[in-house]
Every structure is written in C-alpha cells, then in structure tokens.
XYZ file of N, CA and C in Angstrom:
714
model
N 132.704 115.320 81.525
C 133.144 114.020 82.106
C 134.529 113.638 82.001
N 135.403 113.230 82.695
C 136.807 112.846 82.532
C 136.881 111.632 81.401
N 138.127 111.899 80.684
C 138.605 110.746 79.726
C 138.812 109.637 80.464
N 138.222 108.340 80.266
C 138.579 107.087 80.608
C 139.924 106.488 80.063
N 140.243 105.561 80.671
C 141.919 104.684 80.135
C 141.314 103.447 79.350
N 142.321 103.231 78.614
C 142.084 101.909 77.693
C 142.256 100.847 78.456
N 141.352 99.650 78.180
C 141.438 98.490 78.904
C 141.095 97.289 78.059
N 141.293 96.098 78.292
C 141.038 94.999 77.479
C 139.454 94.459 77.621
N 138.743 94.851 78.841
C 137.616 94.344 78.802
C 136.688 95.700 79.456
N 135.409 95.785 79.023
C 134.803 96.979 79.543
C 133.457 96.304 80.072
N 133.054 96.740 81.176
C 131.828 96.431 81.848
C 130.728 97.017 81.687
N 129.847 96.341 81.305
C 128.301 96.859 81.393
C 127.517 96.091 82.496
N 126.803 96.723 83.224
C 125.866 96.405 84.213
C 124.531 96.764 83.946
N 123.967 96.221 82.663
C 122.792 96.716 81.985
C 121.553 95.956 82.602
N 120.587 96.858 83.064
C 119.424 96.081 83.470
C 118.520 96.167 82.171
N 118.375 95.002 81.685
C 117.394 95.136 80.315
C 116.370 94.151 80.228
N 115.462 94.534 79.489
C 114.298 93.731 79.046
C 114.682 92.993 77.816
N 114.458 91.609 77.895
C 114.753 90.703 76.558
C 113.612 89.854 76.176
N 113.424 89.647 74.950
C 112.647 88.884 74.513
C 112.996 87.593 74.723
N 112.212 86.508 75.440
C 112.525 85.185 75.646
C 111.358 84.267 75.173
N 111.590 83.160 74.278
C 110.557 82.488 73.680
C 109.384 83.223 73.091
N 108.330 83.241 73.451
C 107.287 84.230 72.949
C 107.181 85.541 73.395
N 108.344 85.948 73.287
C 108.490 87.428 73.510
C 108.168 87.972 75.076
N 108.134 87.161 75.926
C 108.000 87.383 77.254
C 109.170 88.108 77.581
N 109.104 88.991 78.518
C 110.401 89.877 78.853
C 110.929 89.606 80.331
N 112.265 89.698 80.251
C 113.257 89.263 81.383
C 113.868 90.457 81.607
N 114.195 90.780 82.993
C 115.155 91.792 83.087
C 116.512 91.383 83.504
N 117.492 91.790 82.981
C 118.770 91.464 83.052
C 119.889 92.543 83.331
N 121.136 92.044 83.894
C 122.299 92.706 83.849
C 123.025 92.126 82.636
N 124.048 92.876 81.959
C 124.832 92.372 81.036
C 126.191 93.033 81.101
N 127.295 92.131 80.480
C 128.552 92.663 80.460
C 129.029 92.483 79.012
N 129.953 93.408 78.630
C 130.072 93.494 77.321
C 131.321 92.648 77.072
N 131.627 92.200 75.702
C 132.612 91.567 75.400
C 133.401 92.398 74.164
N 133.173 93.648 73.943
C 133.633 94.421 72.927
C 135.235 94.463 73.205
N 135.980 94.519 72.030
C 137.454 94.677 72.275
C 137.976 95.963 72.769
N 139.032 96.332 73.238
C 139.583 97.199 74.051
C 139.620 98.467 72.776
N 139.524 99.698 73.486
C 139.392 100.694 72.637
C 139.823 102.102 73.567
N 140.223 103.166 72.866
C 140.564 104.433 73.779
C 139.378 104.776 74.718
N 139.670 104.933 76.062
C 138.880 105.402 77.118
C 138.078 104.199 77.918
N 138.054 103.044 77.420
C 137.516 101.833 77.915
C 138.197 101.247 79.301
N 137.573 101.205 80.414
C 138.057 100.648 81.499
C 137.677 99.344 81.982
N 138.688 98.614 82.719
C 138.163 97.262 83.013
C 137.928 97.536 84.752
N 137.585 96.504 85.459
C 137.127 96.560 86.667
C 138.210 97.107 87.644
N 139.610 96.481 87.364
C 140.672 96.984 88.252
C 140.820 98.443 88.134
N 140.607 99.111 86.880
C 140.691 100.643 86.709
C 139.787 101.291 87.247
N 138.637 100.790 87.361
C 137.646 101.415 88.010
C 137.710 101.486 89.624
N 138.314 100.344 90.115
C 138.399 100.493 91.546
C 139.586 101.291 91.909
N 140.615 101.351 90.921
C 141.844 102.304 91.162
C 141.381 103.693 91.178
N 140.571 104.121 90.259
C 140.026 105.244 89.997
C 139.010 105.810 91.018
N 138.365 104.785 91.722
C 137.400 104.934 92.550
C 135.892 105.722 92.336
N 135.736 105.427 91.020
C 134.397 105.994 90.511
C 133.914 105.122 89.285
N 132.426 104.714 89.468
C 131.917 103.993 88.445
C 130.870 105.000 87.604
N 131.087 105.051 86.223
C 130.295 105.958 85.534
C 129.330 105.048 84.661
N 127.938 105.617 84.944
C 126.817 104.790 84.294
C 125.922 105.669 83.545
N 125.400 104.947 82.628
C 124.399 105.982 81.663
C 123.168 104.984 82.115
N 121.883 105.834 82.103
C 120.825 105.393 82.088
C 119.621 106.357 81.638
N 118.513 105.919 81.701
C 117.458 106.848 80.957
C 116.726 107.686 82.337
N 116.192 108.839 82.081
C 115.372 109.808 83.007
C 114.034 109.427 82.742
N 113.503 108.692 83.603
C 111.982 108.506 83.668
C 111.322 108.223 85.099
N 110.028 107.934 84.834
C 109.467 107.928 86.246
C 109.753 106.590 87.069
N 110.365 105.712 86.520
C 110.920 104.356 87.127
C 112.269 104.141 87.472
N 113.123 104.417 86.200
C 114.278 104.228 86.282
C 115.132 105.009 87.081
N 115.010 106.211 86.697
C 115.930 107.428 87.243
C 115.280 108.810 87.340
N 115.146 109.341 88.619
C 114.422 110.698 88.623
C 114.857 111.293 89.715
N 114.468 112.625 90.009
C 114.855 113.443 91.106
C 113.497 113.691 91.780
N 113.398 113.495 92.973
C 112.370 113.841 93.835
C 112.835 114.431 95.127
N 112.326 115.767 95.309
C 112.616 116.532 96.359
C 114.059 116.712 96.528
N 114.558 116.840 95.361
C 116.158 117.283 95.312
C 116.891 116.019 95.519
N 116.417 114.844 95.587
C 117.208 113.637 95.842
C 116.958 112.643 94.423
N 118.278 111.913 94.093
C 118.147 110.968 93.032
C 117.240 109.696 93.464
N 116.440 108.979 92.605
C 115.567 107.963 92.904
C 115.598 107.124 91.839
N 114.720 105.960 91.997
C 114.508 105.247 90.792
C 115.185 103.861 90.848
N 114.676 102.897 90.198
C 114.884 101.336 90.285
C 116.332 101.261 89.918
N 116.752 101.790 88.648
C 118.032 101.633 88.042
C 119.084 102.245 89.028
N 118.695 103.484 89.491
C 119.837 104.215 90.398
C 119.929 103.325 91.573
N 118.851 102.789 92.236
C 119.104 101.985 93.392
C 120.000 100.710 93.034
N 120.040 100.106 92.021
C 120.828 99.013 91.709
C 122.114 99.516 91.429
N 122.290 100.511 90.672
C 123.633 101.017 90.407
C 124.342 101.715 91.704
N 123.559 102.260 92.523
C 124.065 102.595 93.817
C 124.506 101.632 94.598
N 123.622 100.355 94.774
C 124.093 99.303 95.487
C 125.407 98.625 94.839
N 125.429 98.587 93.655
C 126.523 97.967 93.036
C 127.810 98.936 93.250
N 127.716 100.074 93.107
C 128.874 101.007 93.347
C 129.329 100.816 94.852
N 128.487 100.913 95.770
C 128.665 100.718 97.165
C 129.457 99.242 97.415
N 128.963 98.230 96.654
C 129.568 96.828 96.835
C 131.095 96.999 96.524
N 131.341 97.845 95.453
C 132.622 97.790 94.813
C 133.414 99.031 95.650
N 132.787 99.728 96.489
C 133.600 100.663 97.206
C 134.061 101.873 96.327
N 133.294 102.188 95.497
C 133.709 103.312 94.577
C 132.316 104.289 94.687
N 132.482 105.555 94.147
C 131.667 106.675 93.894
C 130.826 106.243 92.641
N 129.527 106.763 92.486
C 128.667 106.527 91.327
C 128.556 107.831 90.637
N 128.847 107.824 89.436
C 128.419 109.096 88.590
C 127.455 108.555 87.613
N 126.266 109.159 87.373
C 125.250 108.897 86.526
C 125.247 109.868 85.400
N 124.863 109.380 84.352
C 124.676 110.294 82.979
C 123.355 109.943 82.626
N 122.540 110.903 82.348
C 121.007 110.474 81.883
C 121.205 110.627 80.462
N 120.348 109.707 79.720
C 120.501 109.835 78.157
C 119.247 108.994 77.789
N 118.196 109.386 77.113
C 116.919 108.819 76.737
C 117.145 108.172 75.439
N 118.027 108.602 74.865
C 118.155 108.073 73.372
C 118.953 106.768 73.404
N 118.240 105.676 73.258
C 119.209 104.399 73.402
C 120.525 104.242 72.483
N 120.152 104.673 71.238
C 121.414 104.629 70.359
C 122.588 105.438 70.819
N 122.277 106.663 71.366
C 123.224 107.648 71.920
C 123.987 106.796 73.072
N 123.219 106.176 73.942
C 123.680 105.382 75.125
C 124.717 104.534 74.730
N 124.229 103.625 73.783
C 125.185 102.570 73.296
C 126.475 103.083 72.738
N 126.257 104.221 71.856
C 127.513 104.761 71.349
C 128.300 105.374 72.562
N 127.938 105.900 73.678
C 128.540 106.278 74.714
C 129.323 105.139 75.440
N 128.860 104.048 75.295
C 129.402 102.896 75.922
C 130.400 102.406 74.975
N 130.303 102.395 73.687
C 131.225 102.057 72.740
C 132.539 102.868 72.778
N 132.230 104.235 73.009
C 133.507 105.161 73.157
C 134.105 104.889 74.298
N 133.602 104.524 75.411
C 134.105 104.334 76.670
C 134.102 105.470 77.427
N 132.943 106.414 77.128
C 132.623 107.543 77.875
C 131.778 107.069 79.311
N 131.210 105.915 79.360
C 130.640 105.193 80.598
C 131.058 103.590 80.695
N 131.035 103.199 81.884
C 131.460 101.898 82.076
C 130.232 100.921 82.100
N 129.086 101.577 82.372
C 127.792 100.507 82.696
C 126.675 101.348 81.834
N 125.918 100.407 81.507
C 124.684 100.849 80.472
C 123.357 100.230 81.414
N 122.544 101.169 82.115
C 121.458 100.462 82.859
C 120.141 100.751 82.142
N 119.527 99.994 81.436
C 118.259 100.182 80.803
C 117.451 99.100 80.543
N 116.368 99.358 79.916
C 115.558 98.294 79.139
C 115.792 97.835 77.953
N 116.334 96.673 77.607
C 116.842 96.495 76.473
C 116.522 94.977 75.758
N 116.376 94.955 74.591
C 115.951 93.397 74.063
C 117.386 93.069 73.502
N 117.488 91.441 73.458
C 118.543 90.972 72.827
C 118.311 90.581 71.364
N 118.969 91.239 70.681
C 119.031 90.898 69.252
C 120.200 90.224 68.612
N 120.395 89.770 67.380
C 121.316 89.045 66.728
C 122.710 89.973 67.099
N 122.464 91.273 66.518
C 123.449 92.304 66.532
C 124.102 92.608 67.954
N 123.229 92.701 69.050
C 123.666 92.955 70.250
C 124.284 91.617 70.880
N 123.681 90.544 70.540
C 124.236 89.206 70.964
C 125.725 88.999 70.650
N 126.159 89.510 69.662
C 127.536 89.389 69.176
C 128.597 90.060 70.005
N 127.820 91.340 70.637
C 128.754 92.250 71.386
C 128.732 92.084 72.836
N 127.518 91.706 73.397
C 127.196 91.621 74.849
C 126.604 90.204 75.270
N 127.028 89.863 76.546
C 126.407 88.602 77.096
C 125.543 89.054 78.252
N 124.371 88.205 78.350
C 123.433 88.606 79.227
C 123.570 87.636 80.630
N 123.497 88.308 81.634
C 123.398 87.415 82.971
C 122.162 86.959 83.202
N 121.924 86.349 84.387
C 120.629 85.487 84.724
C 119.555 86.581 84.976
N 118.374 86.167 84.543
C 117.176 87.101 84.612
C 116.859 87.171 86.321
N 116.458 88.433 86.663
C 116.101 88.692 88.062
C 114.627 89.294 88.187
N 113.688 89.468 87.187
C 112.632 89.975 87.121
C 111.952 89.629 85.859
N 110.609 90.076 85.883
C 109.618 89.993 84.586
C 108.859 90.875 84.470
N 108.494 91.392 83.195
C 107.662 92.284 82.621
C 107.107 92.174 81.501
N 106.241 92.735 80.697
C 105.762 92.634 79.490
C 105.308 93.870 78.905
N 105.205 93.799 77.643
C 104.887 95.073 76.744
C 103.348 95.170 76.807
N 102.770 96.255 76.844
C 101.331 96.620 76.946
C 100.966 97.932 75.956
N 99.782 97.823 75.503
C 99.208 98.803 74.562
C 98.908 99.882 75.468
N 99.258 101.250 75.244
C 98.549 102.332 75.959
C 97.705 102.986 74.944
N 96.540 103.326 75.408
C 95.277 103.989 74.460
C 94.469 104.531 75.435
N 93.797 105.536 74.971
C 92.842 106.367 75.840
C 91.408 105.482 75.788
N 90.966 105.680 77.121
C 89.489 104.965 77.444
C 88.486 105.687 76.478
N 87.548 104.822 76.320
C 86.506 105.379 75.376
C 85.512 106.360 76.216
N 85.345 107.459 75.733
C 84.512 108.611 76.267
C 83.033 108.374 76.180
N 82.578 107.318 75.360
C 81.303 106.944 75.026
C 81.120 105.613 75.389
N 79.798 105.449 76.130
C 79.487 104.067 76.574
C 80.281 103.494 77.543
N 80.439 102.353 77.468
C 81.305 101.356 78.408
C 82.728 101.664 78.336
N 83.576 101.452 79.247
C 84.822 101.621 79.299
C 85.787 100.873 78.132
N 85.244 99.957 77.844
C 86.042 98.891 76.891
C 85.393 99.292 75.361
N 84.289 100.162 75.320
C 83.888 100.457 73.977
C 85.008 101.051 72.952
N 85.224 100.365 72.073
C 86.198 100.950 70.942
C 87.573 100.742 71.111
N 87.858 99.950 72.188
C 89.115 99.770 72.672
C 89.873 98.699 71.871
N 91.253 98.448 71.762
C 91.629 97.326 71.216
C 91.982 96.285 72.142
N 91.466 95.278 72.188
C 91.790 94.084 73.050
C 92.717 92.960 72.620
N 92.694 92.794 71.348
C 93.417 91.840 70.610
C 94.554 92.478 69.835
N 95.720 91.968 70.044
C 96.944 92.606 69.085
C 96.615 92.719 67.785
N 95.756 91.570 67.221
C 95.614 91.565 65.874
C 95.092 92.863 65.218
N 94.336 93.448 66.185
C 93.541 94.621 65.623
C 94.368 95.749 65.510
N 95.791 95.697 65.891
C 96.555 96.893 65.409
C 97.084 96.819 63.868
N 96.501 95.811 63.116
C 96.925 95.991 61.751
C 96.287 97.250 61.080
N 97.121 97.923 60.346
C 96.833 99.395 59.749
C 96.764 100.256 60.638
N 97.158 100.142 61.856
C 97.156 101.266 62.941
C 98.699 101.759 63.099
N 98.703 102.939 63.446
C 100.049 103.722 63.696
C 100.376 103.554 65.204
N 101.460 103.231 65.429
C 101.924 103.120 66.931
C 103.244 103.770 67.056
N 103.221 104.790 68.011
C 104.597 105.398 68.395
C 105.377 104.863 69.449
N 106.720 104.608 69.434
C 107.239 104.068 70.335
C 108.783 104.557 70.381
N 109.609 104.398 71.404
C 110.739 104.802 71.792
C 111.641 104.093 70.826
N 112.567 104.716 70.013
C 113.539 104.088 69.048
C 114.238 103.286 69.771
N 114.584 102.113 68.986
C 115.350 100.913 69.487
C 114.968 100.219 70.618
N 113.686 100.407 71.188
C 113.352 99.796 72.389
C 112.872 98.492 72.267
N 112.407 97.932 73.246
C 111.765 96.578 73.439
C 110.333 96.545 72.678
N 109.813 97.712 72.852
C 108.418 97.925 72.255
C 108.317 97.805 70.673
N 109.685 98.514 70.221
C 109.886 98.623 68.633
C 110.096 97.167 68.125
N 110.863 96.501 68.604
C 111.209 95.075 68.425
C 109.918 94.046 68.532
N 108.959 94.372 69.563
C 108.217 93.357 69.553
C 106.885 93.782 68.586
N 106.737 95.105 68.166
C 105.674 95.396 67.134
C 106.190 94.855 66.013
N 107.685 94.798 65.711
C 107.977 94.330 64.288
C 107.774 92.962 64.276
N 107.895 92.253 65.263
C 107.632 90.829 65.275
C 106.278 90.702 65.149
N 105.447 91.206 65.719
C 104.030 91.180 65.691
C 103.530 91.373 64.537
N 103.923 92.187 63.782
C 103.417 92.681 62.232
C 103.855 91.295 61.433
N 104.822 90.919 61.670
C 105.258 89.468 60.922
C 104.242 88.428 61.226
N 104.095 88.407 62.558
C 103.277 87.113 63.041
C 101.757 87.200 62.493
N 101.283 88.348 62.379
C 99.857 88.397 62.012
C 99.554 88.811 60.369
N 100.875 88.997 59.960
C 100.784 89.134 58.295
C 100.146 90.236 57.937
N 100.247 91.210 58.797
C 99.617 92.775 58.328
C 100.513 93.839 58.796
N 100.505 94.889 58.287
C 101.264 95.939 58.243
C 100.801 96.811 59.551
N 101.736 97.014 60.580
C 101.510 97.966 61.771
C 102.598 99.049 61.286
N 101.968 100.436 61.117
C 102.895 101.495 61.161
C 103.648 101.688 62.446
N 105.014 101.587 62.438
C 105.620 101.790 63.624
C 106.457 103.113 63.487
N 106.135 103.869 64.415
C 107.050 105.302 64.480
C 107.994 105.383 65.530
N 109.210 105.151 65.252
C 110.136 104.960 66.409
C 110.581 106.447 66.795
N 110.472 106.888 67.827
C 110.852 108.347 68.321
C 112.195 108.278 69.043
N 113.266 108.802 68.511
C 114.479 108.713 69.236
C 114.708 109.607 70.425
N 114.009 110.655 70.481
C 114.134 111.481 71.695
C 112.923 111.524 72.608
N 112.227 110.521 72.487
C 111.126 110.579 73.382
C 111.105 109.554 74.415
N 111.008 109.435 75.658
C 110.926 108.542 76.604
C 109.543 107.976 76.750
N 109.355 106.712 77.161
C 108.097 106.290 77.364
C 107.023 106.920 77.984
N 107.430 107.656 79.089
C 106.684 108.549 79.912
C 105.892 109.633 78.886
N 106.809 110.199 78.038
C 106.344 111.410 77.353
C 105.319 110.920 76.222
N 105.542 109.538 75.621
C 104.710 109.088 74.589
C 103.303 108.930 75.372
N 103.324 108.283 76.513
C 102.131 107.968 77.196
C 101.384 109.358 77.534
N 102.008 110.405 77.824
C 101.336 111.733 77.813
C 100.746 112.164 76.702
N 101.337 111.901 75.515
C 100.814 112.200 74.259
C 99.621 111.319 73.971
N 99.511 110.217 74.370
C 98.130 109.467 74.283
C 97.056 110.174 75.066
N 97.467 110.418 76.484
C 96.480 110.894 77.079
C 96.157 112.191 76.941
N 96.800 112.966 76.155
C 96.412 114.102 75.429
C 95.768 114.356 74.151
N 95.487 112.954 73.661
C 94.709 112.894 72.445
C 95.594 113.248 71.171
N 97.085 113.199 71.336
C 97.918 113.836 70.431
C 98.492 112.739 69.406
N 98.616 111.509 69.942
C 98.567 110.237 69.298
C 97.475 109.168 69.927
N 97.324 108.363 69.118
C 96.337 107.113 69.505
C 96.982 105.937 70.475
N 98.108 105.423 69.972
C 98.736 104.435 70.742
C 100.088 104.463 70.925
N 100.587 103.953 71.912
C 102.230 103.735 72.104
C 102.205 102.212 72.800
N 103.325 101.798 72.947
C 103.610 100.461 73.637
C 104.684 100.717 74.422
N 104.659 100.063 75.670
C 105.650 100.270 76.513
C 105.955 99.136 77.532
N 106.738 99.143 78.480
C 106.861 98.173 79.549
C 105.544 98.515 80.453
N 105.117 97.342 81.135
C 103.873 97.419 81.707
C 104.129 98.130 83.186
N 105.272 98.073 83.980
C 105.454 98.637 84.987
C 105.452 100.222 84.784
N 105.987 100.694 83.715
C 106.240 102.238 83.467
C 104.643 102.477 82.935
N 104.126 101.646 82.439
C 102.502 102.124 81.981
C 101.620 102.216 83.249
N 101.876 101.154 84.191
C 101.332 101.415 85.589
C 101.346 102.469 86.424
N 102.684 103.182 86.444
C 103.003 104.207 87.104
C 102.423 105.455 86.661
N 102.190 105.378 85.104
C 101.697 106.602 84.642
C 100.105 106.538 84.780
N 99.578 105.457 84.903
C 98.186 105.549 84.988
C 97.626 106.007 86.227
N 98.362 106.378 87.075
C 98.138 106.857 88.370
C 97.999 108.518 88.079
N 98.781 108.930 87.060
C 98.752 110.480 86.808
C 97.733 110.728 85.642
N 97.491 109.868 84.872
C 96.557 110.121 83.711
C 95.522 109.008 83.772
N 94.332 109.400 84.453
C 93.198 108.523 84.556
C 92.436 108.115 83.226
N 92.670 108.659 82.113
C 92.013 108.470 80.923
C 92.710 107.555 80.087
N 93.786 106.946 80.543
C 94.603 105.914 79.800
C 94.122 104.373 80.146
N 94.142 103.635 79.146
C 93.833 102.095 79.169
C 95.214 101.529 78.877
N 95.624 100.444 79.908
C 96.803 99.863 79.761
C 96.691 98.246 79.849
N 95.494 97.739 79.545
C 95.155 96.464 79.895
C 95.263 95.512 78.750
N 95.853 95.801 77.705
C 96.092 94.847 76.494
C 97.668 94.590 76.320
N 97.817 93.299 76.663
C 99.236 92.919 76.706
C 99.685 92.647 75.283
N 100.730 93.028 74.825
C 101.415 92.904 73.344
C 102.348 91.821 73.281
N 102.904 91.551 74.435
C 103.855 90.182 74.585
C 103.361 89.472 75.976
N 103.925 88.377 76.239
C 103.435 87.618 77.211
C 104.582 87.543 78.400
C-alpha cells in the first residue's frame, strides 16, 4: 500500500454498532478528530490523489468474495461513497479490530468500516454521525439434541453466570458481556479472540468446540442458514 500524506484532519467513515441507553445497537458512520500525523490525508488530498483507502473485516455480511466479485454491506456502502466522491476504492481486509484501529491511527487507511461500540476512550478520538440502522447482540448456542428444541438452552441472559463465552476481541459483544456481568452481579468468563471473526466463532459453536458466542443478530441469522444446529433466539442486548 502506498504511503499517504500528512493532513490536519483524517476521515473515518466507519459503519459501527454502538450501545445506546440499554445497550441497544445503532449502526453509524464516524469521522475522526485525531490530530495530524505522518501519512494521514484530508478529504482534499483524497480527491487530489483519486483513491479512497478503507479497512473493513472479511465476513459473510460486511465484505466477501462471491464468484470472483467483491460483495457485502460494508463494501456496497464504501463503493457508493467512493463513487459519490468520484475516486477509486481500495479495500484492506483486517479482522482484528485493534489492528484496524492501529492502521487508521498510522494513516495507512482513510476509512474504517466496521461494527463498533462507542466507549469513553473512543469517544475522545472519534465523533459518530446519525444512526441509520439497528441491530442487537444475540447468544449463539447449539440446539438441544434431546427432547424439545428448547431443552437445556439459555433463554435468560442471567443464566450466563459462571459460563464461558467466546467473542471477537474489542467487539460490541465483548463490551456488552462485560456490562451484563456487572448488571447481574455474577462472573461471566469472557474470552476475547483477537484473530477470530464472528463467523468463525459461530462455526466453532456449531462444531461443538465451544459452547457459546455472542455476535450481531444479522451475522447470526446469515450463519443460521449454513448451520441448522445453532440457536440464535436469545437476545443479550435490546
């Protein structure tokens, strides 16, 4: 990837999931307010150079390749934005959220498109635009093989006390589970997986390698078409 130039303002057009009030999730774009540093470009420089560089995650909903063609919700949004600006689009796939933020801070990319939570730390660096969609976090678990489909399934988030739940590191799911643990006054062992996307964790549940994961409902529903032995009907957020 080419070296980007210095600027006073850097643009993030990040499509994010953020906790609002009772941790309901709203999808956003965001624009950074971080100070200038080597490699960062402003909008004028992006237009002059004719290319918009974006980082997003590679999964079944945001960005993927089908029959040799790039597709996905984030891809469509980024492509539409680049077309509006009249520039070419260059996409970097990075499933590690911390690494993607680091790329943004170093000026290696102009835009970060992903599912994010607004934390106090992020709020000091980035401002979020108006929401344009909603989703929530759901628990992914295997369906019971004995008796009725709901037998043995967790239906109340309180019952996650003393359970082990695997989630993508620094994700909306990780933040929600930490807050849930505080809310119920019981320990939930949260294992944050830095190099696993939600799709991969769902597959681990389907294969019986882990018992629980939490992810965005839209991703869970897409994966439920591929794995008919998973249950995604227990909401963890509102």
